[in-house]
Amino acid sequence: MQTGENDQAMRKILDMTRLISMVLLLLHFYVVCYGAFAYWHWVSGLTDRLLLNVGKTGLFNSFLKPKLIALGFLVIALIGVRGKKDEQQTVKVALWYMVTGVVFYFASWFVLLITGHLEAVAIGYMALTGLGFLLFMSGGTMLSKIIRDKLKGDIFNRDQEAFPQEERLLENEFSVNLPARYSYQGKWHRSWINFINLFRALLVLGSPGSGKSYFVIRHVITQHIRKGFAMFVYDFKMPDLAVIAYNTWLKYKDNYKVVPEFYSINFDDLSRTHRCNPLNPSAMLDLTDAVESARTILLGLNREWVKKQGDFFVESPINFLTAIIWYLRKYKDGEFCTLPHVIELMQMDYDSLFTVLGTQQEIDVLINPFISAYKRDAVEQLEGQIASAKITMARVASPSLYFVLSGSEFTLDINNPEAPKIVCMGNNPQKLQVYGAVLSLFTNRLLKIINQKNKLKCSLVFDEFPTLTTDIIPTIATGRSNLIATTLGIQDASQLRKDYGREQADVIMNIVGNMAVGQVSGDTAKSVSEKIGRIMQDRESLSINRSDTSISRSKQLEAAVPASRIAALSSGEFVGMVADNPEEKIELKAFHSEIVNDHAALKQEIDGYLPLPEVRKVSAGIIERNYLQIKQDVRDIIETEMERLLSDPGLSHLVIKKA
């Protein structure tokens, strides 16, 4: 047991050992430089007799023997020294002092070889030896001041924030498996990110350039097509992902029981686009389908309306557009039920428009408030209800959009086992608002059509999902049993909240089962860090006192991946969680790793990609004729219906004529 008395006794012993070392060195000086001491009259008969008796022990039989013994006693004294700890002291400086001291201590012998005055030689020898002795003692004292129990040098705490990850390849007929590597206990380990159940949805988060598409989304596309999935791809920067899907389809289409067809929607390159009617009458079974379509297109064109749903001047335009859509769905069994015909019919004069709409009893409850306002000359109210819809829909009234939306070259039942499809729809960042609204209509209609029993497994891939106004929540929540895998690419949760509102954004963020997150910051990084959870980490603290240092070590739960680490991830470095199946348990669900892409092989593969095929030759004349034909169709509908009503006395009362 260490007490104050023990420390005091130890210090006395060390002082005595050091004193013995000095006495031996002084005796050595007296013997070697006896002539000089005699000249200075520093000798006596008593000291000579004592020295002679000491010499009989053999201490002075060799020149180096007393110096070595003196140095040995000094070393013993230094071993027990406990100097005041100094963080600035280094081993390098201490050793330099000691080595220099030893050199001077023993090299002083050469001074005795100098021919000169006896006194000068003696002084030089003793001074050089003493200097070496003092330097060696100083260096030894410095060693005792060095802090030996220093804390670990991992200033960013990377080693402590590492944790074991799944290193097995767990593959099934639905999985997406990404090779990766991670650092743990100072070594790099190979691992696998196993998304074995994407029917519980995958959320891919990351700021621009973090590698969402290159490291994750492209592999979802290629691996799912290889495994026989029907697929829908929303390509924000057409044709980046569409080309990947097309070339993968060319390579693996023989893997399907029924070879799927490939279709693409591209509003910018009409020669490489197929034509599709999102309001196809065969898929609009009741009025609720028209309501959903109207809501989707108007909210897509007016993103601020998303947060104002329920307001009078938001719901009124939706009801008005619903009435027109459902009227065209019922007229001649939907022959003219297309979005371009809807837009043109909205522009007709109120007398003709309300008269025609009034002939359809199913929409009477929707159109009556507008007719009443019109008859009561409530012009301001009517314009507030209708004009916002007409002005909004006018943004879509372009010949190129009319051309794509008025044809029916394929239907949206992509997971039909008898006619599977791979469909790519492209947006354009420069025309985001208009294209996004139309594509939102496509996706909403598609989601409702495919979410049925006994269909082919299908994969939905949305790059930059917040640019759409799509109600994806029901598909994520219920599509699992219908084998619908959903992948959402998002830059940040704040982007989702901005376009969908906080409540809906939080639901999307929280119901997904799989998550791969690249570099994000702020609240998103904090939320992801909390979802990954905490791990047990070692903690150390250093205490320095006069004579010693002490380190306290403990364990405590800390974030496995702190928000600050997520905000500093490199491109291709992802953190996240995977979901498992009841029959395929994954114990290590969390990951923080670098996804390993074979860049050379991918570049070679990309260089060999074929461009999207040309569907048809399209000229400006064809587009213009289609545009004019739609306008003529709407005029014919109005004229035919007005003539029918006026010629029948039993229906003439339905004709509205404002005085």
Coordinates of C-alpha atoms in Angstrom, one line a residue, residues 7 41 118 206 243 270 280 289 294 408 422 447 492 495 511 524 537 562 582 594 600 627:
D7 CA 7.2 7.8 -0.6
H41 CA 47.4 21.5 -1.8
L118 CA 48.7 19.7 -15.5
G206 CA -28.4 11.9 -50.3
V243 CA -30.9 3.9 -71.0
L270 CA -41.2 12.8 -79.7
N280 CA -57.7 5.6 -70.5
D289 CA -60.9 7.6 -60.4
A294 CA -58.3 15.8 -61.2
S408 CA -53.0 4.7 -76.5
I422 CA -41.0 -2.0 -68.5
L447 CA -50.2 2.9 -58.8
D492 CA -33.3 15.5 -48.2
Q495 CA -37.3 18.7 -49.7
I511 CA -43.0 3.7 -43.0
T524 CA -32.4 14.6 -41.7
Q537 CA -18.3 2.6 -26.9
P562 CA -23.5 10.6 -35.3
P582 CA -39.7 -13.9 -40.9
E594 CA -18.5 2.1 -48.8
A600 CA -13.8 0.2 -65.0
Y627 CA -53.4 19.4 -82.1

